[in-house]
Amino acid sequence: MGKFLRNLAKGIMGAVRDLAPIILVIAFFQIVVLQQPFPNLGGVLVGLACVIAGLTLFIQGLESGLFPLGEEIAQEFAAKGSLPALIAFAFCLGFGTTVAEPALIAVAAEAADVASEAGAILDSESARSEYAFNLRMVVAVSVGAAIVIGVVRIIKGWPIHWLIIGGYLAVTLMTPFAPEEIVGVAYDSGGVTTSTITVPLVAALGIGLSMAIKGRNPMIDGFGLIAFASLTPLVFVLAYGMILS
Amino acid sequence: MEFLSTLGNTSLSTLRDVAPIVAVLLFFQVVVLRRRLPNLRRIVRGFIYVLIGLTLFLIGLEQALFPIGETMAKQLTAVSATASNEVRWDDYLLVYAFAAAIGFATTVAEPALISVSMKAEEVSGGSLKARGLRIAVAVGVAIGVSLGCFRIVTGTPLPWYIIAAYVIVILQTFRSARSIVPLAYDSGGVTTSTVTVPVVAALGLGLASSVPGRSPLIDGFGLIAFASVFPIMSVLGYAMIASWRARRREPGRTDSPRS
């Protein structure tokens, strides 16, 4: 019991330290720069307590749940040795976690407004929702493809930088030919795809694979899946914009 | 009462987020791998901790931080807008300062980044410190978001900045140790998540709608792109400085002319 309490106290202290910068920044700008009192201070304090408790629990669960889960699944796939099954799994994981991502749904809806304002699509409700839906599908497929590329890279041991630089090159070459209104959306789409639960799972999957396959180094080969997941959406969304116009 | 409805809504949306992940995992576990995971009970318990923790975290953010952060972004961008129609980039110094500070602070608290940096410390055998990595990423986000605000104010094209950033990243890649490169590339994607995106998006929208001549629809986008490229640079830079300092400390390999 003593050990449990000590761990708990350590976890809470860690969470407080992680959140201290936000609290300081907001308090400084509110009190010193804007010179205004805090609205609803009681509610803010209750909220802060929730944030601290939540972060403490999340980190506990990360170490006993998400990390081992990702690593064990990776090891089982490696033991089974079926590449098609692993590729199917990688695609489903990427596609499934992205397609319902709330941040993506919000960005897609905003992008549809931009497109109809710019005259790229008809100014009607159905045209906008169709556009937003297609955009979401494009991004979800691109993340599925990203995890597949990343997993194949780990198995083959390809150096990551050539693939990433190739992606950068594709983005650079495609940007001038893509319609202007989609460029901002495309550039932002890479950032919104990787959610808080997907990231630890995918990171553990990569590291687990690189540890299970002989001759792979987890530092060099294990990381990088998330990098692909935030680059391919850019390429795919730019391509989607070019096809539409 | 209002609190209870937030609680209900947030746990529902967390569950909806997790449902596809659980479905994919279960399908492959049951249909393809057909083996029971070792430590299943511990994993399920951990998963439940993650769910409850994330729900509490989001509720707390919505209760405490997002409203103030968003109002603050609006007020600061409105204060800076001058009466004249001429936009001067240095009227907005306070906005750049706020952007850098809030970008740094939200990144340090980002759970996705915490998880990746924990893994990195573990995998590197402790030679890479989780805290140092997170601060390096946060510095990158701070510079990126601040520069992104400058771009919105001046109305310069987004691709120029991002492509220039790519060129710098490529140059750094060839000067860096191979073991840090994949992690650095990853750090770009993990920074823009639960905490950072809502506050930064509100800042971009507020700025684009208050600066004369900018449209929130066209110019409001792009801050997230900045926040995901600049950490790559700062992590590669952090690794370069760390290895340079390690080399200097190491006796016998000093660069002094005495030989």
Coordinates of C-alpha atoms in Angstrom, one line a residue:
Chain A
M1 CA 0.0 0.0 0.0
G2 CA 2.9 2.4 0.9
K3 CA 4.5 1.7 -2.5
F4 CA 1.2 2.3 -4.3
L5 CA 0.7 5.6 -2.6
R6 CA 4.3 6.6 -3.3
N7 CA 3.8 5.8 -7.0
L8 CA 0.6 7.7 -7.1
A9 CA 2.2 10.7 -5.5
K10 CA 5.0 10.5 -8.0
G11 CA 2.5 10.3 -10.9
I12 CA 0.6 13.3 -9.7
M13 CA 3.7 15.3 -9.2
G14 CA 4.8 14.5 -12.7
A15 CA 1.4 15.6 -14.1
V16 CA 1.5 18.9 -12.2
R17 CA 5.0 19.5 -13.6
D18 CA 3.7 18.8 -17.1
L19 CA 0.8 21.2 -16.7
A20 CA 2.7 24.0 -14.9
P21 CA 3.8 25.8 -18.1
I22 CA 0.2 26.1 -19.4
I23 CA -1.1 27.4 -16.1
L24 CA 1.8 30.0 -15.9
V25 CA 1.3 31.2 -19.4
I26 CA -2.4 31.6 -19.1
A27 CA -2.2 33.3 -15.7
F28 CA 0.6 35.7 -16.9
F29 CA -1.3 36.8 -20.0
Q30 CA -4.6 37.1 -18.1
I31 CA -3.3 39.0 -15.1
V32 CA -0.3 41.0 -16.4
V33 CA -1.0 41.6 -20.1
L34 CA -4.8 41.7 -20.4
Q35 CA -5.3 42.7 -16.8
Q36 CA -8.5 40.8 -16.2
P37 CA -9.7 38.6 -13.4
F38 CA -10.3 34.9 -14.0
P39 CA -13.9 34.3 -15.1
N40 CA -15.4 31.4 -13.0
L41 CA -12.3 30.6 -10.9
G42 CA -14.0 27.8 -9.1
G43 CA -14.8 26.0 -12.4
V44 CA -11.3 26.5 -13.6
L45 CA -9.9 24.9 -10.4
V46 CA -12.2 21.9 -10.7
G47 CA -11.2 21.5 -14.3
L48 CA -7.5 21.7 -13.4
A49 CA -8.0 18.9 -10.9
C50 CA -9.6 16.8 -13.6
V51 CA -6.8 17.5 -16.0
I52 CA -4.2 16.4 -13.4
A53 CA -6.0 13.3 -12.4
G54 CA -6.7 12.4 -16.0
L55 CA -3.0 12.8 -17.1
T56 CA -1.9 10.7 -14.1
L57 CA -4.3 7.9 -15.0
F58 CA -3.4 8.1 -18.7
I59 CA 0.3 7.6 -18.1
Q60 CA -0.4 4.7 -15.7
G61 CA -2.5 3.0 -18.4
L62 CA 0.0 3.7 -21.1
E63 CA 2.7 1.6 -19.4
S64 CA 0.5 -1.3 -18.4
G65 CA -1.9 -1.3 -21.3
L66 CA -1.2 0.5 -24.6
F67 CA 2.6 -0.1 -24.9
P68 CA 2.5 -3.9 -24.1
L69 CA -0.5 -4.3 -26.4
G70 CA 1.3 -2.7 -29.4
E71 CA 4.5 -4.6 -28.7
E72 CA 2.8 -8.0 -28.1
I73 CA 0.7 -7.7 -31.3
A74 CA 3.8 -6.8 -33.2
Q75 CA 5.6 -9.9 -31.8
E76 CA 2.7 -12.2 -32.7
F77 CA 2.6 -11.0 -36.3
A78 CA 6.4 -11.4 -36.5
A79 CA 6.1 -15.0 -35.1
K80 CA 3.3 -15.8 -37.5
G81 CA 5.4 -14.6 -40.3
S82 CA 2.5 -13.7 -42.7
L83 CA 3.3 -10.5 -44.6
P84 CA -0.2 -10.1 -46.1
A85 CA -1.8 -10.4 -42.7
L86 CA 0.5 -7.8 -41.3
I87 CA -0.1 -5.4 -44.2
A88 CA -3.8 -5.8 -43.9
F89 CA -3.6 -5.1 -40.2
A90 CA -1.4 -2.0 -40.7
F91 CA -3.8 -0.6 -43.3
C92 CA -6.9 -1.2 -41.1
L93 CA -5.3 0.3 -38.1
G94 CA -4.3 3.5 -40.0
F95 CA -7.6 3.8 -41.8
G96 CA -9.8 2.9 -38.8
T97 CA -8.2 5.2 -36.4
T98 CA -8.3 8.2 -38.8
V99 CA -11.7 8.0 -40.4
A100 CA -13.6 8.9 -37.3
E101 CA -11.1 11.3 -35.9
P102 CA -13.0 14.4 -34.6
A103 CA -10.2 16.8 -35.5
L104 CA -10.3 15.5 -39.1
I105 CA -14.1 15.8 -39.3
A106 CA -13.8 19.4 -38.2
V107 CA -11.0 20.3 -40.7
A108 CA -12.9 18.5 -43.5
A109 CA -16.0 20.5 -42.9
E110 CA -14.1 23.8 -42.8
A111 CA -12.3 22.8 -46.0
A112 CA -15.6 22.2 -47.7
D113 CA -16.6 25.8 -46.8
V114 CA -13.4 27.1 -48.2
A115 CA -13.9 25.2 -51.4
S116 CA -17.4 26.3 -52.0
E117 CA -16.4 29.9 -51.3
A118 CA -13.6 29.6 -53.8
G119 CA -16.1 28.2 -56.4
A120 CA -14.4 24.8 -56.7
I121 CA -17.6 23.0 -55.8
L122 CA -21.2 24.0 -56.0
D123 CA -22.5 26.1 -53.2
S124 CA -25.0 23.6 -51.8
E125 CA -25.3 21.5 -48.7
S126 CA -25.0 18.2 -50.5
A127 CA -22.0 19.2 -52.5
R128 CA -20.2 20.4 -49.4
S129 CA -21.0 17.3 -47.4
E130 CA -19.9 15.1 -50.3
Y131 CA -16.6 17.0 -50.6
A132 CA -16.0 16.8 -46.8
F133 CA -16.7 13.1 -46.8
N134 CA -14.4 12.4 -49.8
L135 CA -11.7 14.4 -48.2
R136 CA -12.0 12.4 -45.0
M137 CA -11.8 9.2 -47.0
V138 CA -8.7 10.4 -48.8
V139 CA -6.9 11.3 -45.6
A140 CA -7.9 8.0 -43.9
V141 CA -6.7 5.9 -46.9
S142 CA -3.5 7.9 -46.9
V143 CA -2.9 7.1 -43.2
G144 CA -3.6 3.5 -43.9
A145 CA -1.1 3.6 -46.7
A146 CA 1.4 5.4 -44.5
I147 CA 1.4 2.6 -41.8
V148 CA 1.7 0.0 -44.6
I149 CA 4.7 1.8 -46.0
G150 CA 6.2 2.3 -42.6
V151 CA 5.8 -1.4 -41.7
V152 CA 7.3 -2.6 -44.9
R153 CA 10.2 -0.2 -44.3
I154 CA 10.8 -1.7 -40.9
I155 CA 10.8 -5.3 -42.4
K156 CA 13.1 -4.4 -45.2
G157 CA 15.3 -2.0 -43.2
W158 CA 15.1 0.8 -45.7
P159 CA 16.6 4.1 -44.4
I160 CA 13.8 6.4 -43.5
H161 CA 15.2 9.7 -44.8
W162 CA 15.1 8.8 -48.5
L163 CA 11.3 8.0 -48.2
I164 CA 10.6 11.2 -46.2
I165 CA 12.7 13.4 -48.6
G166 CA 10.9 11.8 -51.5
G167 CA 7.6 12.8 -49.8
Y168 CA 8.9 16.3 -49.3
L169 CA 9.9 16.5 -53.0
A170 CA 6.4 15.3 -54.0
V171 CA 4.8 18.0 -51.9
T172 CA 7.1 20.7 -53.3
L173 CA 6.5 19.6 -56.9
M174 CA 2.7 19.2 -56.5
T175 CA 2.0 22.5 -54.6
P176 CA 2.3 24.9 -57.6
F177 CA -0.2 22.7 -59.6
A178 CA -2.7 22.2 -56.8
P179 CA -5.7 24.6 -56.5
E180 CA -4.8 27.4 -54.1
E181 CA -7.8 26.7 -51.7
I182 CA -6.7 23.2 -51.0
V183 CA -3.1 23.9 -50.2
G184 CA -3.7 25.2 -46.6
V185 CA -6.0 22.3 -45.9
A186 CA -3.5 19.8 -47.3
Y187 CA -0.6 21.2 -45.2
D188 CA -2.7 21.1 -42.0
S189 CA -4.1 17.6 -42.7
G190 CA -0.8 16.0 -41.7
G191 CA -1.0 17.3 -38.2
V192 CA -4.6 16.4 -37.4
T193 CA -4.4 12.7 -38.2
T194 CA -2.5 11.3 -35.2
S195 CA -4.6 11.1 -32.1
T196 CA -3.6 10.5 -28.5
I197 CA -4.5 6.9 -28.4
T198 CA -3.2 6.0 -31.9
V199 CA 0.3 7.5 -31.3
P200 CA 1.4 5.2 -28.4
L201 CA -0.1 2.2 -30.0
V202 CA 1.5 2.8 -33.4
A203 CA 4.9 3.7 -31.7
A204 CA 4.8 0.5 -29.7
L205 CA 3.9 -1.5 -32.8
G206 CA 6.9 -0.1 -34.7
I207 CA 9.3 -0.7 -31.8
G208 CA 7.9 -4.2 -31.2
L209 CA 8.4 -5.1 -34.9
S210 CA 11.9 -3.8 -35.0
M211 CA 12.8 -5.8 -31.9
A212 CA 11.2 -9.0 -33.2
I213 CA 12.9 -8.9 -36.6
K214 CA 16.6 -9.9 -36.5
G215 CA 19.1 -7.3 -37.5
R216 CA 16.8 -4.3 -36.9
N217 CA 17.6 -1.6 -34.3
P218 CA 14.6 -0.1 -32.5
M219 CA 16.1 3.3 -32.4
I220 CA 16.8 3.4 -36.2
D221 CA 14.0 1.2 -37.5
G222 CA 11.3 1.3 -34.8
F223 CA 10.4 5.0 -34.9
G224 CA 9.1 6.6 -38.0
L225 CA 5.5 5.2 -38.5
I226 CA 4.0 8.5 -37.2
A227 CA 6.2 10.5 -39.5
F228 CA 4.7 8.7 -42.5
A229 CA 1.2 9.2 -41.1
S230 CA 1.8 12.9 -41.0
L231 CA 3.4 13.2 -44.5
T232 CA 1.2 11.0 -46.8
P233 CA -2.0 13.0 -46.1
L234 CA -0.4 16.0 -47.6
V235 CA 0.5 14.2 -50.8
F236 CA -2.9 12.5 -51.1
V237 CA -4.9 15.6 -50.4
L238 CA -2.9 17.7 -52.9
A239 CA -3.4 14.9 -55.5
Y240 CA -7.2 14.9 -54.7
G241 CA -7.3 18.7 -55.2
M242 CA -5.5 18.3 -58.6
I243 CA -7.8 15.6 -59.8
L244 CA -10.9 17.6 -58.8
S245 CA -9.9 20.8 -60.6
Chain B
M1 CA -25.9 19.3 -14.1
E2 CA -24.0 21.0 -16.9
F3 CA -20.9 19.2 -15.7
L4 CA -22.7 15.8 -15.8
S5 CA -23.7 16.4 -19.5
T6 CA -20.1 17.3 -20.4
L7 CA -19.0 14.2 -18.6
G8 CA -21.5 12.1 -20.6
N9 CA -20.6 13.7 -23.9
T10 CA -16.9 13.5 -23.5
S11 CA -16.9 9.8 -22.4
L12 CA -19.1 9.0 -25.4
S13 CA -16.8 10.7 -27.8
T14 CA -13.7 9.0 -26.3
L15 CA -15.5 5.7 -26.7
R16 CA -16.3 6.5 -30.3
D17 CA -12.6 7.4 -30.9
V18 CA -11.5 4.1 -29.4
A19 CA -14.2 1.8 -31.0
P20 CA -12.5 1.5 -34.4
I21 CA -9.1 0.7 -32.7
V22 CA -10.7 -2.0 -30.5
A23 CA -12.6 -3.4 -33.5
V24 CA -9.4 -3.7 -35.6
L25 CA -7.4 -5.2 -32.7
L26 CA -10.1 -7.7 -31.8
F27 CA -10.7 -8.8 -35.4
F28 CA -7.1 -9.5 -36.1
Q29 CA -6.6 -11.1 -32.7
V30 CA -9.6 -13.4 -33.0
V31 CA -9.6 -14.1 -36.8
V32 CA -6.0 -13.9 -37.9
L33 CA -3.7 -14.4 -35.0
R34 CA -6.0 -16.7 -33.0
R35 CA -3.9 -16.6 -29.9
R36 CA -4.7 -15.3 -26.4
L37 CA -2.4 -12.4 -25.5
P38 CA -0.3 -12.9 -22.5
N39 CA -1.0 -10.4 -19.7
L40 CA -4.5 -9.9 -21.1
R41 CA -6.0 -8.7 -17.8
R42 CA -3.2 -6.2 -17.2
I43 CA -3.6 -4.8 -20.7
V44 CA -7.3 -4.5 -20.4
R45 CA -6.9 -2.7 -17.1
G46 CA -4.4 -0.4 -18.6
F47 CA -6.7 0.3 -21.5
I48 CA -9.5 1.2 -19.1
Y49 CA -7.1 3.6 -17.3
V50 CA -6.2 5.2 -20.6
L51 CA -9.9 5.7 -21.4
I52 CA -10.9 7.2 -18.0
G53 CA -7.7 9.3 -17.9
L54 CA -8.2 10.7 -21.4
T55 CA -11.9 11.5 -20.7
L56 CA -11.0 13.3 -17.4
F57 CA -8.2 15.1 -19.1
L58 CA -10.5 16.4 -21.9
I59 CA -13.3 17.3 -19.6
G60 CA -10.8 19.3 -17.5
L61 CA -9.3 21.0 -20.5
E62 CA -12.8 22.0 -21.7
Q63 CA -13.7 23.3 -18.3
A64 CA -10.5 25.1 -17.4
L65 CA -8.2 25.8 -20.3
F66 CA -9.9 26.0 -23.7
P67 CA -12.4 28.7 -22.8
I68 CA -9.7 31.0 -21.4
G69 CA -7.2 30.2 -24.1
E70 CA -9.7 30.9 -26.8
T71 CA -11.0 34.1 -25.3
M72 CA -7.4 35.2 -24.8
A73 CA -6.5 34.5 -28.4
K74 CA -9.5 36.6 -29.5
Q75 CA -8.7 39.5 -27.1
L76 CA -5.0 39.6 -27.9
T77 CA -5.6 39.6 -31.6
A78 CA -8.2 42.3 -31.3
V79 CA -6.1 44.5 -29.0
S80 CA -3.3 44.5 -31.6
A81 CA -5.4 45.5 -34.6
T82 CA -4.9 49.2 -35.2
A83 CA -7.5 51.6 -36.6
S84 CA -5.6 52.3 -39.8
N85 CA -6.0 49.9 -42.7
E86 CA -2.3 49.5 -43.1
V87 CA -1.1 46.3 -41.6
R88 CA 2.2 46.5 -39.9
W89 CA 3.8 43.3 -38.8
D90 CA 5.3 44.8 -35.6
D91 CA 1.9 45.9 -34.3
Y92 CA 1.4 42.2 -33.4
L93 CA 4.5 41.6 -31.2
L94 CA 2.3 40.6 -28.3
V95 CA 0.5 38.0 -30.4
Y96 CA 3.8 36.4 -31.5
A97 CA 4.9 36.3 -27.8
F98 CA 1.6 34.7 -26.8
A99 CA 1.8 32.2 -29.7
A100 CA 5.3 31.1 -28.7
A101 CA 4.4 30.8 -25.0
I102 CA 1.1 28.9 -25.5
G103 CA 2.7 26.7 -28.2
F104 CA 5.5 25.7 -25.8
A105 CA 3.2 25.2 -22.9
T106 CA 0.5 23.1 -24.7
T107 CA 3.2 20.9 -26.2
V108 CA 4.8 20.1 -22.9
A109 CA 1.4 18.9 -21.7
E110 CA 0.6 16.8 -24.8
P111 CA -0.1 13.2 -23.8
A112 CA 0.9 11.8 -27.2
L113 CA 4.3 13.5 -26.9
I114 CA 4.7 12.3 -23.4
S115 CA 4.2 8.7 -24.6
V116 CA 6.6 8.9 -27.5
S117 CA 9.4 10.5 -25.4
M118 CA 8.9 7.9 -22.7
K119 CA 9.4 5.2 -25.3
A120 CA 12.4 7.0 -26.7
E121 CA 14.1 7.2 -23.3
E122 CA 13.5 3.5 -22.8
V123 CA 14.6 2.4 -26.2
S124 CA 17.8 4.5 -26.2
G125 CA 18.7 3.0 -22.8
G126 CA 18.4 6.3 -21.1
S127 CA 21.0 8.2 -23.2
L128 CA 18.1 10.3 -24.5
K129 CA 16.2 12.0 -21.8
A130 CA 12.4 12.2 -22.1
R131 CA 12.3 15.7 -20.6
G132 CA 15.0 17.1 -22.9
L133 CA 13.3 15.7 -25.9
R134 CA 9.9 17.2 -24.9
I135 CA 11.5 20.6 -24.3
A136 CA 13.2 20.4 -27.7
V137 CA 9.9 19.6 -29.4
A138 CA 8.1 22.4 -27.5
V139 CA 10.7 25.0 -28.5
G140 CA 10.2 23.9 -32.1
V141 CA 6.4 24.3 -31.8
A142 CA 6.9 27.7 -30.1
I143 CA 9.0 29.0 -33.0
G144 CA 6.7 27.4 -35.6
V145 CA 3.5 28.8 -34.2
S146 CA 5.0 32.3 -33.7
L147 CA 6.3 32.3 -37.2
G148 CA 3.0 31.1 -38.5
C149 CA 1.3 34.1 -36.9
F150 CA 3.8 36.4 -38.6
R151 CA 2.8 34.7 -41.8
I152 CA -0.9 35.3 -41.3
V153 CA -0.2 39.0 -40.4
T154 CA 2.0 39.6 -43.4
G155 CA -0.2 37.4 -45.7
T156 CA 2.9 35.8 -47.3
P157 CA 2.2 32.4 -49.0
L158 CA 2.3 29.3 -46.8
P159 CA 4.2 27.0 -49.1
W160 CA 7.3 29.2 -49.2
Y161 CA 7.7 28.8 -45.4
I162 CA 7.0 25.1 -45.3
I163 CA 9.2 24.2 -48.3
A164 CA 12.0 26.3 -46.9
A165 CA 11.6 24.4 -43.7
Y166 CA 11.8 21.1 -45.6
V167 CA 15.1 22.2 -47.2
I168 CA 16.5 22.9 -43.7
V169 CA 15.3 19.6 -42.4
I170 CA 16.9 17.8 -45.3
L171 CA 20.3 19.5 -44.8
Q172 CA 20.1 18.7 -41.0
T173 CA 19.3 15.1 -41.8
F174 CA 22.6 14.6 -43.6
R175 CA 24.5 16.1 -40.7
S176 CA 22.8 14.1 -37.9
A177 CA 23.4 10.7 -36.3
R178 CA 21.3 8.0 -38.0
S179 CA 19.7 7.0 -34.7
I180 CA 18.0 10.3 -34.0
V181 CA 16.5 10.9 -37.5
P182 CA 13.4 8.7 -37.3
L183 CA 12.5 10.0 -33.9
A184 CA 12.9 13.6 -35.0
Y185 CA 10.6 12.9 -38.0
D186 CA 8.0 11.3 -35.6
S187 CA 8.1 14.3 -33.3
G188 CA 6.5 16.4 -36.0
G189 CA 3.4 14.3 -36.0
V190 CA 2.9 13.8 -32.3
T191 CA 2.9 17.5 -31.2
T192 CA -0.3 18.5 -32.8
S193 CA -2.9 16.6 -30.8
T194 CA -5.4 17.0 -28.0
V195 CA -4.1 20.1 -26.3
T196 CA -2.3 22.0 -28.9
V197 CA -4.7 21.9 -31.9
P198 CA -7.8 23.6 -30.4
V199 CA -5.8 26.5 -28.9
V200 CA -3.6 27.0 -31.9
A201 CA -6.6 26.8 -34.3
A202 CA -8.4 29.4 -32.3
L203 CA -5.4 31.6 -32.4
G204 CA -5.1 31.3 -36.2
L205 CA -8.8 31.9 -36.8
G206 CA -8.9 34.9 -34.4
L207 CA -5.8 36.4 -36.0
A208 CA -7.1 35.9 -39.6
S209 CA -10.4 37.5 -38.8
S210 CA -9.0 40.5 -37.0
V211 CA -6.1 41.5 -39.3
P212 CA -7.6 43.7 -42.1
G213 CA -7.4 42.0 -45.5
R214 CA -7.1 38.4 -44.2
S215 CA -9.9 35.9 -44.6
P216 CA -10.3 33.4 -41.8
L217 CA -11.3 30.8 -44.4
I218 CA -8.1 31.1 -46.5
D219 CA -5.5 32.4 -44.1
G220 CA -6.7 30.7 -40.9
F221 CA -5.2 27.4 -42.0
G222 CA -1.5 26.7 -41.8
L223 CA -0.6 27.1 -38.1
I224 CA -0.8 23.3 -37.5
A225 CA 1.5 22.8 -40.5
F226 CA 4.1 25.1 -38.9
A227 CA 3.7 23.3 -35.6
S228 CA 4.4 20.0 -37.2
V229 CA 7.5 20.9 -39.3
F230 CA 9.5 23.0 -36.8
P231 CA 9.8 20.4 -34.1
I232 CA 11.7 18.2 -36.6
M233 CA 14.3 20.9 -36.9
S234 CA 14.5 21.6 -33.2
V235 CA 14.9 17.9 -32.3
L236 CA 17.7 17.4 -34.9
G237 CA 19.3 20.6 -33.6
Y238 CA 19.0 19.3 -30.0
A239 CA 20.7 16.1 -30.9
M240 CA 23.5 17.9 -32.7
I241 CA 24.1 20.1 -29.6
A242 CA 24.0 17.1 -27.3
S243 CA 26.5 15.1 -29.3
W244 CA 28.8 18.1 -29.7
R245 CA 28.8 18.6 -25.9
A246 CA 29.4 14.9 -25.3
R247 CA 32.4 15.1 -27.7
R248 CA 33.8 18.1 -25.9
R249 CA 33.5 16.4 -22.5
E250 CA 35.1 13.2 -23.7
P251 CA 38.9 13.3 -22.9
G252 CA 41.3 12.6 -25.7
R253 CA 39.0 13.6 -28.4
T254 CA 39.1 17.4 -27.8
D255 CA 39.6 19.7 -30.7
S256 CA 42.4 21.6 -29.0
P257 CA 45.5 22.0 -31.1
R258 CA 47.7 20.4 -28.4
S259 CA 48.4 16.9 -29.5

